[in-house]
Amino acid sequence: MALPDALTRVSTDNDEQLHNVIETQEKRKYMLLYATGDLLKAGQQARENARTGIVSTNTSGVAEGLVQANMICVPREWAYDVLLYAQRNPKPVPLLDVIEDGGYESILAKGSDVRTDIPKYRVWKNGELVDEPTDVLDAWRDDMVTFLIGCSFTFEAGLTAAQIEIRHQTAGRNVPMYRTNIQCAPAGRLKGEMVVSMRPIPAARVADAVEISGRYPAVHGAPVHIGDPAALGIKDIYAPDYGDAPVQIRDGEIPVFWACGVTPQAAVVASQLPYAITHAPGCMFVSDVLNESYAV
């Protein structure tokens, strides 16, 4: 049965807006700073390790100096909802690239394949997690639209350079991530709460951490909360919803919380999306783009 004219116009308008965003992202590649030499090889090797199954773990500290990205792929009929969700919630869902249905190479890395170049994925049906494969070639559909979202692993290099310890890296663990009581702005059929990542920071260095991360708004920027986790609705900081539990928060350290690109996965669950593919928390797409491309 044909759609009513009004609905047809809405669908067409949404497609045009999505296409305009994709065109804008494509043009942006001429403004990005791409790595060369050994750092370029490090990014390529990280993707190759994921593609061949050599690595299926988190990417914190991998190819430092290169932008990392979260991912969500949805059928085209849901793509406008995700686009609008990102635009209304730029802190947890800052868009770096949108790949139109039928494509899987990102402007962030020449020759990349988002179906294979992430260490571990998640496949969702009707809001439920059904698989965690190391590639999604079998789960892929031709109508999938891919969104790559900034990741706080990107600015960790700046914290390390300032001699601020990244505790989960030191411990060889994944960053702890938590669902919060902060509700994201709903968009279309999508709703859900913000997810945050946490890093313990010495009290004397918190201002430095805020300043350094604040230079990178495209990868979540400055923290959304500093201090008491209960204010975010987190009951037990040692029981994260995603990632690994923090090894230790020492005396004189303060838990600092950043918006997290796992937020769309919370929306997948809350909105019961019929079908979606995401990265597994902590397992990112490592690009060939220098962090400084997104510094302000």
XYZ file of C-alpha atoms in Angstrom:
296
model
C 0.000 0.000 0.000
C 1.369 3.436 -0.915
C 2.252 5.834 1.878
C 0.035 8.895 2.337
C 1.549 11.974 0.668
C 2.403 13.577 4.018
C 4.332 10.518 5.184
C 6.091 10.248 1.850
C 7.266 13.858 2.180
C 8.542 13.224 5.726
C 10.444 10.139 4.563
C 11.926 12.040 1.615
C 12.915 15.005 3.794
C 14.632 12.684 6.273
C 16.557 10.967 3.474
C 17.681 14.336 2.121
C 18.881 15.493 5.536
C 20.768 12.241 6.060
C 22.351 12.549 2.618
C 23.360 16.165 3.338
C 25.116 15.101 6.541
C 26.953 12.334 4.689
C 28.066 14.803 2.014
C 29.303 17.193 4.700
C 31.292 14.419 6.378
C 32.796 13.431 3.026
C 33.962 17.015 2.418
C 35.426 17.192 5.927
C 38.078 14.605 5.045
C 39.971 17.375 3.258
C 40.242 19.208 6.583
C 41.460 16.235 8.608
C 45.106 15.661 9.492
C 46.115 12.115 8.608
C 49.033 10.288 10.190
C 52.191 9.408 8.300
C 55.162 7.163 8.946
C 55.209 4.927 12.000
C 52.015 6.346 13.491
C 50.107 5.628 10.276
C 51.479 2.080 10.382
C 50.302 1.771 14.004
C 46.728 2.619 13.025
C 46.812 0.258 10.068
C 48.257 -2.493 12.257
C 45.555 -2.006 14.892
C 42.849 -2.525 12.273
C 44.709 -5.461 10.748
C 44.988 -7.091 14.181
C 41.232 -6.745 14.617
C 40.481 -7.925 11.077
C 42.547 -11.088 11.453
C 41.339 -11.841 14.976
C 44.753 -11.390 16.578
C 43.266 -8.840 18.989
C 39.736 -8.941 20.423
C 40.239 -6.769 23.504
C 39.895 -3.089 24.399
C 41.886 -0.468 22.496
C 42.762 1.999 25.253
C 46.354 3.092 24.688
C 46.516 1.555 21.205
C 48.166 3.748 18.528
C 48.244 6.763 20.842
C 47.909 9.985 18.927
C 45.205 8.646 16.615
C 41.477 9.251 16.918
C 39.376 6.294 18.072
C 35.655 5.890 17.476
C 32.605 4.099 18.816
C 30.180 2.658 16.274
C 26.495 1.999 15.767
C 24.976 0.634 12.540
C 21.229 0.586 11.959
C 18.916 -0.150 9.024
C 18.301 2.935 6.889
C 14.736 3.266 8.182
C 16.236 4.020 11.623
C 19.158 6.143 10.425
C 17.384 9.495 10.716
C 16.432 8.704 14.321
C 20.097 8.030 15.163
C 21.220 11.164 13.330
C 18.708 13.290 15.242
C 19.653 11.580 18.526
C 23.296 12.497 17.911
C 22.464 16.098 17.034
C 20.354 16.510 20.174
C 22.936 14.802 22.402
C 26.337 15.939 21.111
C 28.136 15.372 24.410
C 27.682 11.567 24.548
C 27.108 11.072 20.790
C 29.541 13.341 18.876
C 29.482 12.281 15.220
C 32.786 11.825 13.392
C 31.566 10.030 10.273
C 28.383 8.690 8.684
C 28.659 5.925 6.093
C 25.701 5.550 3.767
C 23.955 2.209 3.314
C 25.906 -0.017 0.958
C 29.252 1.330 2.211
C 31.661 0.273 4.931
C 34.831 2.342 4.390
C 35.260 5.360 6.674
C 36.813 8.682 5.704
C 38.795 8.298 8.933
C 40.951 5.508 7.472
C 41.583 4.722 3.821
C 40.852 1.105 2.946
C 39.079 0.454 6.248
C 36.132 -1.876 6.696
C 33.862 -1.223 9.670
C 32.566 -4.804 9.422
C 35.937 -6.309 10.352
C 38.261 -3.623 11.733
C 36.944 -3.453 15.302
C 38.211 -6.065 17.802
C 34.752 -7.099 19.005
C 31.172 -6.230 18.045
C 27.690 -6.552 19.458
C 24.624 -7.621 17.484
C 21.208 -6.572 18.791
C 17.701 -7.744 17.946
C 14.617 -6.086 19.428
C 16.788 -4.368 22.010
C 18.443 -7.572 23.202
C 22.089 -8.542 22.817
C 22.244 -11.732 20.748
C 25.916 -12.052 19.766
C 29.414 -10.660 20.333
C 31.401 -11.673 17.240
C 34.854 -10.510 16.157
C 33.473 -9.488 12.764
C 29.975 -8.807 11.465
C 30.279 -10.041 7.890
C 27.509 -12.586 8.485
C 25.356 -10.106 10.426
C 25.710 -7.318 7.864
C 22.776 -6.095 5.789
C 22.961 -4.002 2.638
C 20.693 -1.350 4.155
C 22.935 -0.644 7.173
C 23.938 2.982 7.802
C 27.025 3.390 9.993
C 27.687 6.140 12.531
C 31.186 6.575 13.987
C 31.190 8.475 17.264
C 34.047 10.165 19.103
C 35.704 8.211 21.922
C 37.431 9.459 25.073
C 40.330 7.057 24.454
C 41.427 9.752 22.000
C 42.256 12.349 24.642
C 43.882 9.833 26.990
C 47.134 10.479 25.102
C 46.959 14.093 26.262
C 46.404 13.039 29.861
C 49.336 10.634 29.678
C 51.565 13.327 28.169
C 50.682 15.527 31.157
C 51.735 12.666 33.468
C 48.192 11.945 34.609
C 47.927 8.198 35.103
C 45.273 6.312 33.166
C 44.574 3.691 35.813
C 42.810 1.153 33.604
C 45.766 1.211 31.204
C 48.229 0.686 34.046
C 46.168 -2.273 35.253
C 45.685 -3.712 31.760
C 41.913 -3.435 32.052
C 39.004 -1.890 30.199
C 37.697 1.486 31.326
C 34.679 1.223 33.678
C 31.415 2.556 32.233
C 28.092 3.198 33.950
C 24.480 3.916 33.074
C 23.342 7.101 34.792
C 20.172 8.891 35.824
C 20.803 11.535 33.140
C 18.182 11.133 30.439
C 19.258 11.996 26.918
C 17.030 14.196 24.787
C 14.695 11.816 22.924
C 14.722 11.895 19.137
C 12.192 10.222 16.894
C 11.779 6.711 18.236
C 14.978 6.777 20.307
C 15.323 7.401 24.019
C 17.661 6.339 26.795
C 20.020 7.375 29.543
C 23.544 8.722 29.229
C 26.421 6.324 29.803
C 29.648 7.645 31.341
C 33.214 6.406 31.660
C 35.217 6.960 34.838
C 38.879 7.652 35.530
C 40.233 8.294 39.042
C 42.286 11.494 39.017
C 44.426 12.975 41.829
C 42.570 15.948 43.284
C 45.448 18.269 42.435
C 45.275 17.261 38.743
C 41.512 17.367 38.161
C 41.644 20.900 36.752
C 44.361 19.778 34.333
C 42.288 16.782 33.243
C 39.299 19.054 32.623
C 41.391 21.490 30.582
C 43.092 18.789 28.481
C 39.949 16.814 27.685
C 38.018 20.039 27.119
C 40.179 20.725 24.073
C 38.527 17.764 22.329
C 34.749 18.325 22.237
C 34.401 15.928 19.279
C 35.505 13.052 21.527
C 33.277 13.951 24.519
C 35.326 16.908 25.765
C 35.350 17.934 29.424
C 33.787 15.744 32.137
C 30.063 15.755 32.828
C 30.547 15.115 36.561
C 33.319 15.203 39.145
C 33.006 13.480 42.502
C 30.160 11.601 44.177
C 28.935 8.819 41.842
C 25.601 8.717 43.683
C 24.711 12.045 42.067
C 24.631 10.167 38.752
C 22.573 7.336 40.197
C 25.595 5.016 40.389
C 25.113 2.820 43.441
C 28.435 0.961 43.414
C 31.407 2.422 41.589
C 33.104 -0.976 41.725
C 30.254 -2.611 39.790
C 30.212 -0.931 36.355
C 27.565 -1.742 33.765
C 30.199 -2.083 31.033
C 33.951 -2.616 30.948
C 35.980 -3.703 33.968
C 35.704 -2.700 37.602
C 38.237 -0.068 38.666
C 41.169 -1.678 40.440
C 41.491 1.007 43.064
C 40.525 4.575 43.801
C 43.270 5.785 46.096
C 43.179 8.307 48.907
C 43.412 11.788 47.469
C 41.855 10.742 44.154
C 38.479 11.821 42.814
C 36.335 9.830 40.379
C 35.881 11.884 37.207
C 33.134 10.985 34.748
C 33.059 11.654 31.014
C 30.157 11.173 28.598
C 30.590 7.879 26.767
C 29.887 6.597 23.258
C 28.203 3.496 24.648
C 25.199 5.786 25.168
C 23.609 4.683 21.843
C 23.681 1.088 23.088
C 21.573 2.132 26.063
C 19.162 3.675 23.544
C 19.106 0.428 21.541
C 17.899 -1.362 24.671
C 15.487 1.318 25.909
C 13.961 1.806 22.453
C 13.973 -1.886 21.524
C 15.506 -1.322 18.098
C 14.579 -4.206 15.800
C 18.165 -4.589 14.587
C 21.494 -2.905 15.285
C 25.218 -3.576 15.254
C 27.599 -1.776 17.625
C 31.165 -2.035 18.842
C 31.648 -3.929 22.092
C 32.322 -1.427 24.901
C 36.004 -0.488 24.939
C 36.717 -2.102 21.559
C 37.062 0.841 19.199
C 37.646 1.650 15.562
C 41.221 2.973 15.399
C 41.549 5.586 12.658
C 44.427 7.136 10.705
C 43.432 10.654 11.793
C 45.589 12.624 14.212
C 44.015 13.661 17.511
C 44.878 17.271 16.726
C 42.357 17.240 13.870
C 39.672 17.603 16.520
C 41.485 19.880 18.978
C 40.128 23.362 19.653
